[in-house]
Tab-separated table of C-alpha atoms in Angstrom:
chain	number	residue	atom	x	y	z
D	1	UNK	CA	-150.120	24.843	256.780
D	2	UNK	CA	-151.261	21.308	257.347
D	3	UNK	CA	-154.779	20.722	256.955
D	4	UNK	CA	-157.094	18.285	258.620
D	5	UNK	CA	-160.586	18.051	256.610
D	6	UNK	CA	-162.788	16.105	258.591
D	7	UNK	CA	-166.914	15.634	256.620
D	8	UNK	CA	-169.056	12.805	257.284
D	9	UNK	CA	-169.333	12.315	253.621
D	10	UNK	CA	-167.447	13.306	250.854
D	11	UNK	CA	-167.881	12.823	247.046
D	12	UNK	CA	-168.836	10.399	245.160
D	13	UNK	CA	-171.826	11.469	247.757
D	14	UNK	CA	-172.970	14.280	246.601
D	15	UNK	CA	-174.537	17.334	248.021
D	16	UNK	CA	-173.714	21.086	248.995
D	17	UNK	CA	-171.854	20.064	252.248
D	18	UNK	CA	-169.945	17.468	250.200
D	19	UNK	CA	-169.304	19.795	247.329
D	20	UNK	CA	-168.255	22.697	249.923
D	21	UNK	CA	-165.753	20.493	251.332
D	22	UNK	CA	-164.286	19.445	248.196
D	23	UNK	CA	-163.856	22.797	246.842
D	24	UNK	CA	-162.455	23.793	249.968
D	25	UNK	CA	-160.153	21.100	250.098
D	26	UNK	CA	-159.452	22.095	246.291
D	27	UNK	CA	-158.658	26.026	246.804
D	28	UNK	CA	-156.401	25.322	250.048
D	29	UNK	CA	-154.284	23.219	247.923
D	30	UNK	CA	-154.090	25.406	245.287
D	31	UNK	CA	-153.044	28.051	247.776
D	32	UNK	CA	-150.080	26.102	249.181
D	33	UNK	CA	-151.513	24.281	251.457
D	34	UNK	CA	-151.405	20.652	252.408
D	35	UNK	CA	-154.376	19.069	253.289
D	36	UNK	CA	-155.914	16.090	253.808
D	37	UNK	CA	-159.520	14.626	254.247
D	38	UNK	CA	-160.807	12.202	256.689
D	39	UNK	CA	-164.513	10.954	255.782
D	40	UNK	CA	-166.605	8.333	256.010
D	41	UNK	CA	-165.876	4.612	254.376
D	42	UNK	CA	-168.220	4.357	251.046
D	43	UNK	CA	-169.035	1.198	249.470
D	44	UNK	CA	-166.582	1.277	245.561
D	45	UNK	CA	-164.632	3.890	246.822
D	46	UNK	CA	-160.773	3.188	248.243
D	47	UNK	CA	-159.763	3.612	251.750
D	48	UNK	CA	-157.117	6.084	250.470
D	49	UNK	CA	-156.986	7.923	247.497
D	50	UNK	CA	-155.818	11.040	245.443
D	51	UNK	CA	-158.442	13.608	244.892
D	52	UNK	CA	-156.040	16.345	242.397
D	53	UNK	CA	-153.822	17.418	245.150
D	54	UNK	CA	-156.254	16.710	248.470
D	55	UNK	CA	-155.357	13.043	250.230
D	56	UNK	CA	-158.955	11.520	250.845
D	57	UNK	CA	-158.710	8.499	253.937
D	58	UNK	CA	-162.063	6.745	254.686
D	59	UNK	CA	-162.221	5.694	258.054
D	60	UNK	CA	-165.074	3.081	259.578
D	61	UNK	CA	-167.029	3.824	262.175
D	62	UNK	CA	-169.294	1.503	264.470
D	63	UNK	CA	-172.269	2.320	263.558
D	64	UNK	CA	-171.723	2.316	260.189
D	65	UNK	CA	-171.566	-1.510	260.762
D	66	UNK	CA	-175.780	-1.202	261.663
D	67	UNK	CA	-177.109	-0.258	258.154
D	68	UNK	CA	-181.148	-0.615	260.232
D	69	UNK	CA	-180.138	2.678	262.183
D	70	UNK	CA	-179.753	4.193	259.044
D	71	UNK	CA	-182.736	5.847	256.612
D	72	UNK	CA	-180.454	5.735	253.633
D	73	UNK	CA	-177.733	3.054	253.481
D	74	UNK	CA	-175.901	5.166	251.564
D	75	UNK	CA	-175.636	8.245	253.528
D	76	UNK	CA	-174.842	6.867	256.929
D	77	UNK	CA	-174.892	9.685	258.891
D	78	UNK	CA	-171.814	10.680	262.058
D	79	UNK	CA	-173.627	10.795	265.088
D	80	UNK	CA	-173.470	13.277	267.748
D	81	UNK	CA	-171.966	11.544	270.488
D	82	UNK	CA	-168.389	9.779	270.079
D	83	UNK	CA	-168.695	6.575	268.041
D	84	UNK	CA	-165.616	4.440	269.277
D	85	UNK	CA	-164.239	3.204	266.168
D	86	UNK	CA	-164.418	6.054	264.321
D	87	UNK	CA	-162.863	8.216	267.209
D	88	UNK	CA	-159.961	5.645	267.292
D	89	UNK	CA	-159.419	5.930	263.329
D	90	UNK	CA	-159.407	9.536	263.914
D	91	UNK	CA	-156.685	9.334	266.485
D	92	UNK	CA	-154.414	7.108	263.983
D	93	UNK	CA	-155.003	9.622	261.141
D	94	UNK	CA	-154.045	12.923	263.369
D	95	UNK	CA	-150.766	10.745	263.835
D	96	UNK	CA	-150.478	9.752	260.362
D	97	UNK	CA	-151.140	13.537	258.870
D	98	UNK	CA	-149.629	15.594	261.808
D	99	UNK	CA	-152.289	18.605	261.137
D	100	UNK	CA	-151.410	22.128	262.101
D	101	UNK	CA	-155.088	22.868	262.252
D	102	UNK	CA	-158.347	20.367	262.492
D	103	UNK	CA	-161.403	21.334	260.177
D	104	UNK	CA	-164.769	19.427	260.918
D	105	UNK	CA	-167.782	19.869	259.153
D	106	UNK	CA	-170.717	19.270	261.442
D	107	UNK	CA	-171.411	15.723	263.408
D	108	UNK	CA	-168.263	14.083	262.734
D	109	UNK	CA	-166.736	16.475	264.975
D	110	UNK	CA	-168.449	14.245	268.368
D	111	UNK	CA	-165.908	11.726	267.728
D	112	UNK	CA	-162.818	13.897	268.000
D	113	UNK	CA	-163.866	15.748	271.196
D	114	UNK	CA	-162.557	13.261	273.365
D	115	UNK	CA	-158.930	13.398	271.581
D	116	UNK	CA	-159.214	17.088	271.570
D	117	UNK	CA	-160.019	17.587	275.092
D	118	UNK	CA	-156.668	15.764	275.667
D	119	UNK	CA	-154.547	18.521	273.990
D	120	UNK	CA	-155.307	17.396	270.173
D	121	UNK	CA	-154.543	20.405	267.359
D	122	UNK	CA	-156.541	23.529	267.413
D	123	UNK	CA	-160.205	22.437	265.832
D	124	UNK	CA	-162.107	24.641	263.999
D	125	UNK	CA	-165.728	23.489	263.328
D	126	UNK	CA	-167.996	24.735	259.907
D	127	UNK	CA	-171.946	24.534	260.915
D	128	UNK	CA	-173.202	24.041	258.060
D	129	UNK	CA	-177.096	23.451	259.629
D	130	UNK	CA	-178.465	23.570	263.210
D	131	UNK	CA	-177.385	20.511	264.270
D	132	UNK	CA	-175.192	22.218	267.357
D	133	UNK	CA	-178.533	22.742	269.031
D	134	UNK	CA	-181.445	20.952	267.160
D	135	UNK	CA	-181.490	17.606	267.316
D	136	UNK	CA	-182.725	16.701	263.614
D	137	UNK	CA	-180.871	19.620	262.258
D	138	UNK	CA	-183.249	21.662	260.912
D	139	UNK	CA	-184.558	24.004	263.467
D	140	UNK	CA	-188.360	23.245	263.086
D	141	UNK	CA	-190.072	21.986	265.351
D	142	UNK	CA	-192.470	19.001	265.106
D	143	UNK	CA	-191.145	19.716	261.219
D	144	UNK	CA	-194.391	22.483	261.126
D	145	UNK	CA	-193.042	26.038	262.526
D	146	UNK	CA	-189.330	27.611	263.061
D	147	UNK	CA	-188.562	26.341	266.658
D	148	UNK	CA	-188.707	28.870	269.066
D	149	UNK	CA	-186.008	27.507	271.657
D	150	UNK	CA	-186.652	24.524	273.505
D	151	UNK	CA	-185.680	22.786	276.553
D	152	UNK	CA	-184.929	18.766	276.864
D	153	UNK	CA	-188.608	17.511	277.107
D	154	UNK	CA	-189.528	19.439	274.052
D	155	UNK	CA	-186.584	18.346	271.954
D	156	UNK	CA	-186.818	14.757	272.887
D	157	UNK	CA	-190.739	14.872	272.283
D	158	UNK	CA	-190.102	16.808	268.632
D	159	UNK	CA	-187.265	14.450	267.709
D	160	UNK	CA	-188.971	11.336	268.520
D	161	UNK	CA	-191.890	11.923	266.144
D	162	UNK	CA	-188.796	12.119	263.007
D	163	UNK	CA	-186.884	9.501	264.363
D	164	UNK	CA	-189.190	7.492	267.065
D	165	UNK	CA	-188.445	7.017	270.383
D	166	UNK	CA	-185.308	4.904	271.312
D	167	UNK	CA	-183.368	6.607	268.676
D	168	UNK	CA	-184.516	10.424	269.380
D	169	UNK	CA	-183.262	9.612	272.967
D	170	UNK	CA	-179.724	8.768	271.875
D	171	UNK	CA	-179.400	11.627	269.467
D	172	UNK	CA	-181.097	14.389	271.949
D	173	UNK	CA	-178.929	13.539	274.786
D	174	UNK	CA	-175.421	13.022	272.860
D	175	UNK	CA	-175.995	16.069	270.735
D	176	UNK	CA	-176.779	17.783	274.331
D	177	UNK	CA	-173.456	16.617	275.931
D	178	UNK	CA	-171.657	17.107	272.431
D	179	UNK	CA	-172.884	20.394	272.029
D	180	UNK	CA	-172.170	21.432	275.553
D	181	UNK	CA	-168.488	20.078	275.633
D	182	UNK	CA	-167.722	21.503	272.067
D	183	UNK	CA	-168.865	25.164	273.134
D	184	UNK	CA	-165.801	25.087	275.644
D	185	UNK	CA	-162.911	23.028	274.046
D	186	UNK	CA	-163.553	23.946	269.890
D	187	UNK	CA	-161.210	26.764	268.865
D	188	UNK	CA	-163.222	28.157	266.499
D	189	UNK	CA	-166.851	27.937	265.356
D	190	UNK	CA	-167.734	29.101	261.491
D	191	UNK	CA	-171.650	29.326	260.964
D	192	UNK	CA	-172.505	29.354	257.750
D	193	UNK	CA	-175.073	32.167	258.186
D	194	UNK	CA	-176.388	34.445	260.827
D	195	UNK	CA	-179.193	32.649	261.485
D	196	UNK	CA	-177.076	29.545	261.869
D	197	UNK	CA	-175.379	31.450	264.448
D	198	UNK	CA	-178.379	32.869	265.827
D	199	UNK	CA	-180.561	29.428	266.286
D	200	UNK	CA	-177.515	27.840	267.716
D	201	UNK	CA	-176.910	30.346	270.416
D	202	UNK	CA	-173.546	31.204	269.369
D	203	UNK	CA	-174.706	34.810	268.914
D	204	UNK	CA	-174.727	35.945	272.645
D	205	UNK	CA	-172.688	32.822	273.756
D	206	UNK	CA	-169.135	32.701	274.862
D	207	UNK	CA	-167.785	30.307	272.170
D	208	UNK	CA	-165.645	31.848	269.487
D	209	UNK	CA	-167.475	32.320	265.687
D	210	UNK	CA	-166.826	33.867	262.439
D	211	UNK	CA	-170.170	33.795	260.150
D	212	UNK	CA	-168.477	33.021	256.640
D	213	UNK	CA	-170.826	31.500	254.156
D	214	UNK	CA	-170.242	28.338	251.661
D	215	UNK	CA	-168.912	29.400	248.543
D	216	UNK	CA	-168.499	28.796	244.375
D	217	UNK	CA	-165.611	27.216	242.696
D	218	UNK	CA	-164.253	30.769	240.935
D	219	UNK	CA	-164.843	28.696	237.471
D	220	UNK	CA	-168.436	27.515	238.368
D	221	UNK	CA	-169.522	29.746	235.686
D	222	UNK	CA	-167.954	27.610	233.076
D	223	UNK	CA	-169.897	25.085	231.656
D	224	UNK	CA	-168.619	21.709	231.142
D	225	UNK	CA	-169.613	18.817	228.402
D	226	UNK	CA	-173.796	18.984	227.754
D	227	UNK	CA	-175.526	15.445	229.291
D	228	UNK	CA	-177.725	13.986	227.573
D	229	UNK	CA	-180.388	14.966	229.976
D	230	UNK	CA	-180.681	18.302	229.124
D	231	UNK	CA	-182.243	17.124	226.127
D	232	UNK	CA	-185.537	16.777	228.518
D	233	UNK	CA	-185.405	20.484	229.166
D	234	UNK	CA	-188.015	23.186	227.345
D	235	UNK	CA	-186.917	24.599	224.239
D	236	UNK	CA	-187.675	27.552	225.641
D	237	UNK	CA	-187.904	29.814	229.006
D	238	UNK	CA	-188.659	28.409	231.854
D	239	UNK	CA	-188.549	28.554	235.996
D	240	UNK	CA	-186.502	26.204	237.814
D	241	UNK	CA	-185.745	24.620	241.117
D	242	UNK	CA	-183.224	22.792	242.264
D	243	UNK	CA	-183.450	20.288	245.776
D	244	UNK	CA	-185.146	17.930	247.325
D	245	UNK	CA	-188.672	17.879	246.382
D	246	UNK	CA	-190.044	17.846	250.172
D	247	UNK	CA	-192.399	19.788	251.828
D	248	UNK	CA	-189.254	21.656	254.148
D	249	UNK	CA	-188.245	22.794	250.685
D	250	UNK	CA	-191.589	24.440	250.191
D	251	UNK	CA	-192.424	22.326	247.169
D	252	UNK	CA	-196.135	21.971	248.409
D	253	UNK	CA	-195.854	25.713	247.972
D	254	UNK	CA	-194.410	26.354	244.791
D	255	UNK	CA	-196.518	23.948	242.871
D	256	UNK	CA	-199.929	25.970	244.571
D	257	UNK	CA	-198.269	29.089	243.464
D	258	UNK	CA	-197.336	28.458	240.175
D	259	UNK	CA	-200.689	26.907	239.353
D	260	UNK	CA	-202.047	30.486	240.304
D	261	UNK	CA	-199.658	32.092	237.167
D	262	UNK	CA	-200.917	33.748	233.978
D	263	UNK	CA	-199.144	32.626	230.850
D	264	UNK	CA	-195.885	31.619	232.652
D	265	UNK	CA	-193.737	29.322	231.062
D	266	UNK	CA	-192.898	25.794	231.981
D	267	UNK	CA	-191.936	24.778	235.476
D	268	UNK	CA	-188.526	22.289	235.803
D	269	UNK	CA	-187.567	21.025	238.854
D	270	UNK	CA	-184.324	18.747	239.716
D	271	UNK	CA	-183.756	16.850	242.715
D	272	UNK	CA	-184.631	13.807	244.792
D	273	UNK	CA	-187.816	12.661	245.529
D	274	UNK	CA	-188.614	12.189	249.561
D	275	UNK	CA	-191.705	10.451	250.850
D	276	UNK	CA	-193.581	13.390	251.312
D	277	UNK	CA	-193.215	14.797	247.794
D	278	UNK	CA	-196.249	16.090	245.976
D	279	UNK	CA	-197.832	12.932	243.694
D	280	UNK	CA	-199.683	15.408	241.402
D	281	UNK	CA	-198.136	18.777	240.051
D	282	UNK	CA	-200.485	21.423	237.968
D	283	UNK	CA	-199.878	21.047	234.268
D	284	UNK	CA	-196.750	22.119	232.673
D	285	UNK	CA	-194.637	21.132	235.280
D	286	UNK	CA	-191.759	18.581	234.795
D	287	UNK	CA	-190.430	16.449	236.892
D	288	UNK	CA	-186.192	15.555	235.951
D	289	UNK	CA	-185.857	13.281	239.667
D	290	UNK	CA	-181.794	13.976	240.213
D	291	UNK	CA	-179.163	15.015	237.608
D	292	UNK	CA	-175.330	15.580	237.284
D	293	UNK	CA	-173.890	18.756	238.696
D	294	UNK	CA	-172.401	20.461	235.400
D	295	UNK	CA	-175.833	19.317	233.808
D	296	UNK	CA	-177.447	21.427	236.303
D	297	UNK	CA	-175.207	24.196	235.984
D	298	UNK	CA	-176.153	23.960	232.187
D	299	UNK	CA	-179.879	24.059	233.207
D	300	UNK	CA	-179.405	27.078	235.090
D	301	UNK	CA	-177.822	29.016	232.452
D	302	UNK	CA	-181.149	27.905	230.226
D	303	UNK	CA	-183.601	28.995	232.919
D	304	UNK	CA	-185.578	32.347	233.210
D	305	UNK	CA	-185.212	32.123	236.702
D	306	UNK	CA	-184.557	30.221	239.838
D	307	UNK	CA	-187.295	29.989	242.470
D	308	UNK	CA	-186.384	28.669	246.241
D	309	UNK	CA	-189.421	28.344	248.517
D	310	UNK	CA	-188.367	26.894	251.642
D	311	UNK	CA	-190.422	27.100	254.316
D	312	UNK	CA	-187.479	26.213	256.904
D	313	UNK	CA	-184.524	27.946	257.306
D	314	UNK	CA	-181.890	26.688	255.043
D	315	UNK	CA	-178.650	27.322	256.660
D	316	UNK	CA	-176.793	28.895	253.050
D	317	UNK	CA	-178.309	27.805	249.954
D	318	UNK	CA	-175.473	26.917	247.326
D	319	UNK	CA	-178.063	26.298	244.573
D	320	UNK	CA	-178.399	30.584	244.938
D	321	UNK	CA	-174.610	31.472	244.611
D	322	UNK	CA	-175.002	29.468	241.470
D	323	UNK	CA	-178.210	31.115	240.361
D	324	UNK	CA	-176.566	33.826	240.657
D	325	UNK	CA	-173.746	32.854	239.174
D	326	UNK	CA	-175.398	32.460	236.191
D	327	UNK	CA	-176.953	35.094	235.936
D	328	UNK	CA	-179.979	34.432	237.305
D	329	UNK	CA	-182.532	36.060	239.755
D	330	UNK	CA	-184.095	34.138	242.478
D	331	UNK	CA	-187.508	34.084	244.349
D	332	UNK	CA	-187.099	32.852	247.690
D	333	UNK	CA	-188.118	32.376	251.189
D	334	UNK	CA	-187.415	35.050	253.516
D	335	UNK	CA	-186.347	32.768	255.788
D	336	UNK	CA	-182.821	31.403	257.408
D	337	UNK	CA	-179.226	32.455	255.119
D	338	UNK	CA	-181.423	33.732	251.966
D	339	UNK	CA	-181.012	37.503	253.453
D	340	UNK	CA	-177.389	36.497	253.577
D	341	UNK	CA	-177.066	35.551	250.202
D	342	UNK	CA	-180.184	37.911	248.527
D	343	UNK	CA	-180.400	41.461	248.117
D	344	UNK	CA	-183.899	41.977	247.982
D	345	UNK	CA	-185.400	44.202	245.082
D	346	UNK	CA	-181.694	44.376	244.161
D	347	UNK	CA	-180.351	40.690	242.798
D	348	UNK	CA	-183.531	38.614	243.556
D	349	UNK	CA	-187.157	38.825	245.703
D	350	UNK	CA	-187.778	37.466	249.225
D	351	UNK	CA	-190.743	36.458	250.287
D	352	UNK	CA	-192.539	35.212	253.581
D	353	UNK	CA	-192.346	31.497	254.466
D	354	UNK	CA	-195.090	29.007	253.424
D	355	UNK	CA	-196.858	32.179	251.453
D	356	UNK	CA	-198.549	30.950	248.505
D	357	UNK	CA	-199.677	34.396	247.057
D	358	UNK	CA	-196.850	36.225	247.598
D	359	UNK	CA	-194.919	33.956	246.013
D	360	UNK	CA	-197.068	33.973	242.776
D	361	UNK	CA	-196.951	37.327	243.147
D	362	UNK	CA	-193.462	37.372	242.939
D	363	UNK	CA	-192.412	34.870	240.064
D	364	UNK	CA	-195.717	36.937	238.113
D	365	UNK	CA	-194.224	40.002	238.400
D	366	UNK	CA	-190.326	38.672	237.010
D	367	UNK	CA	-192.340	36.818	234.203
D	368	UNK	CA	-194.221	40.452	233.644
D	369	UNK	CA	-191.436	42.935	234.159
D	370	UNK	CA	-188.715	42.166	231.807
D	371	UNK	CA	-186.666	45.589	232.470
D	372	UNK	CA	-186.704	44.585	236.969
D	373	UNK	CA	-186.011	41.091	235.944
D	374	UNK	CA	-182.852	41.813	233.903
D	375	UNK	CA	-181.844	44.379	236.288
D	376	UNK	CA	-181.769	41.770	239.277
D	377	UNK	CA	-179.710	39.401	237.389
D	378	UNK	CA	-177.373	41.903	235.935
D	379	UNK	CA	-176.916	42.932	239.621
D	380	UNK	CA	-177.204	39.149	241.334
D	381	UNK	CA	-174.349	38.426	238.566
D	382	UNK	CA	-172.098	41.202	239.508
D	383	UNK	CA	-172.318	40.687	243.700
D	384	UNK	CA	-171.842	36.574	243.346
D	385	UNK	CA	-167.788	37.480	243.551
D	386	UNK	CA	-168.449	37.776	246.933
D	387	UNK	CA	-169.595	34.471	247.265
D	388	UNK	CA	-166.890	32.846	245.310
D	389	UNK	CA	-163.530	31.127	246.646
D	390	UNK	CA	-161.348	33.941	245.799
D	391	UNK	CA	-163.329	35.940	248.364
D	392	UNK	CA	-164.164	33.893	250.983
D	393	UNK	CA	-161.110	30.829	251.540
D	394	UNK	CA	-159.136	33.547	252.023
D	395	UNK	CA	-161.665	34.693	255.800
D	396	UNK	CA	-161.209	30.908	256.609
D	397	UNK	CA	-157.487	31.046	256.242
D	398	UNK	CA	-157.731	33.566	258.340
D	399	UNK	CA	-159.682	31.973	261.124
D	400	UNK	CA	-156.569	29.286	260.943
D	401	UNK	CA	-153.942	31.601	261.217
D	402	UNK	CA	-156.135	33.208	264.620
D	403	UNK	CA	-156.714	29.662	265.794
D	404	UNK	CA	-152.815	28.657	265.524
D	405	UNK	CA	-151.718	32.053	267.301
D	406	UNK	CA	-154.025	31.466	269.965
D	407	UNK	CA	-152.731	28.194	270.557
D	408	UNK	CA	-149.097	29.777	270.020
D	409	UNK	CA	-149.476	32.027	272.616
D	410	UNK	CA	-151.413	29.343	275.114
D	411	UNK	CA	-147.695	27.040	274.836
D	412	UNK	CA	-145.583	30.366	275.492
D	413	UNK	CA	-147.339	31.343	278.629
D	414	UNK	CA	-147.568	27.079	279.491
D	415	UNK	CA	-143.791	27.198	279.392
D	416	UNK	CA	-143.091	30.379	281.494
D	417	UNK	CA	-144.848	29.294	283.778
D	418	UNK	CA	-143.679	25.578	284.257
D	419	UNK	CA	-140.661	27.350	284.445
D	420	UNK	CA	-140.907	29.846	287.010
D	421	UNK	CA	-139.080	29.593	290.022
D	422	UNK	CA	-141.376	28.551	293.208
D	423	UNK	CA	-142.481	31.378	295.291
């Protein structure tokens, strides 16, 4: 098959969407396949170049051109309605790569919906967050609680206080008519969780879905050269989390829970820093700010275990599957994809959202019971195959190969019928 990538970013930006999408891109290759990636322009990189076997083309969009709309200038982010130029570079790279099949990763898929709707290839769309019905993605509302539904007033009030008013307006209302058009033209919807398709309303909706969660590279269990930043890690045990240090992460959380621990070891945590991340920790804790992905994966393999406190629903954590794929037991938040991913009392512990004791409670009682903890990652170690490529490309192969007969099919009965003889 020919395959049509589409993310709004793609690596050297890095993060799980980006990383899914490479590694997707990667296996589908490796499985015959040719495929390409369309993504967004980034300043160093080349508007076409060779990623192993995967054709990456950075297209420009218009607002891409407005760096003030933008909270990071380096992550400027699709938005949910179609942005002109970029739907126009999409067009010319359809015709350029001649896809059998169309695969968007979240926002970028606005600016295809008006070539779609005119016939394009069959599009199959990966939601990798909420963004098909929340506005800022995320699913809580005001930022505070899990969103219970809303209507327009209440998204366009909730949205305004993240992004202020003019700007919440634009995104509300385009992700509205977006979301609305995409439900009856996309071939194919993959959530990357249940409760991705739950608090998107694809469960009990007519639009077509498959739930298939992100995935691990097959290898990601094989360690690559040390950095020189793991030289900052404990000599000895300690508990680690990886993400952005920000409250939706449940940092505020963690660092009032492990304060409550007896004798635990040190606390490491890797990520980015975000404007609403903790100034003081309790002692013991360190800091790293952002590191390389294999040096992660080296830090993981170090750790005692992994704790993941979120206290909004991540859509399908990929720092788990490579917990676990280290052989690691997790703590987290009972909350979003974790029962997806997490077996609880079996490869890791869930507990309730934003609960400070029972989540002391639960990284005591792994630091305490040696025999449970090596039990859950001997067990978390031996399910992760699920969650690797091997398993799970394969399912969205599948939902290609659905998507292409479907549209087979469609053509067939087109063509009888234009020609039929008039009644």
């Amino acid at each position: 098959m020919r395959i049509l990538l589409l993310s709004q970013f793609y690596p050297p930006v890095i993060g799980g969407e980006e990383r899914h999408v490479r590694n997707l891109g990667a296996a589908l290759a490796q499985r015959g396949h040719h495929v390409a990636v369309g993504t967004s322009v980034h300043h160093g990189s080349p508007d076409t170049e060779m990623d192993g076997e995967v054709r990456v083309h950075r297209l420009r969009g218009t607002l891409q051109r407005f760096a003030g709309l933008h909270t990071d200038a380096d992550r400027p982010h699709a938005p949910p309605f179609p942005d002109p130029e970029l739907a126009l570079a999409l067009k010319r790279l359809i015709a350029a790569e001649q896809p059998d099949v169309v695969h968007a990763h979240n926002w970028i898929y606005a600016s295809l919906l008006p070539l779609k709707a005119l016939g394009g290839p069959p599009l199959v769309i990966t939601m990798h967050d909420y963004g098909l019905s929340c506005a800022k993605k995320n699913f809580m509302h005001l930022g505070q609680q899990l969103c219970d539904g809303g209507g327009l007033s209440k998204c366009l009030g909730c949205a305004s206080r993240h992004y202020g008013a003019v700007k919440a307006t634009a995104t509300t209302l385009g992700n509205w008519a977006s979301g609305f058009a995409a439900r009856r033209i996309v071939d194919r919807f993959i959530p990357v969780s249940h409760a991705v398709a739950r608090h998107t309303g694809l469960i009990g909706g007519r639009a077509p879905f498959d739930v298939i969660p992100n995935f691990v590279p097959d290898d990601v269990g094989v360690l690559g050269a040390e950095e020189t930043c793991l030289r900052d890690l404990p000599e000895g045990e300690f508990i680690l989390f990886v993400g952005d240090m920000m409250r939706l992460k449940g940092i505020h959380v963690l660092a009032e829970a492990y304060a409550r621990l007896r004798g635990s070891p040190p606390l490491v945590l890797i990520g980015r820093s975000a404007p609403d991340t903790p100034r003081d920790f309790p002692p013991n804790v360190r800091v790293m700010g952002t590191w390389p992905h294999s040096a992660i994966m080296h830090a993981w393999r170090r750790s005692l275990i992994g704790v993941l406190p979120s206290v909004g629903p991540e859509a399908c954590a990929t720092v788990v599957m490579e917990a676990m794929a280290s052989g690691k037991a997790v703590v987290a938040s009972d909350i979003g994809g974790m029962p997806d991913l997490i077996d609880p009392e079996e490869t890791g512990l869930l507990v309730p959202p934003g609960d400070v004791a029972a989540l002391a409670t639960a990284m005591q009682r792994l630091i305490d019971d040696r025999m449970l903890l090596n039990r859950l990652a001997t067990t978390a170690a031996a399910r992760v195959g699920r969650l690797k490529a091997s398993a799970v490309v394969p399912r969205i192969e599948q939902v290609y190969r659905d998507v292409l007969q479907k549209a087979s099919r469609g053509v067939r009965v087109l063509e009888a019928t234009e020609g039929a003889p008039c009644p």
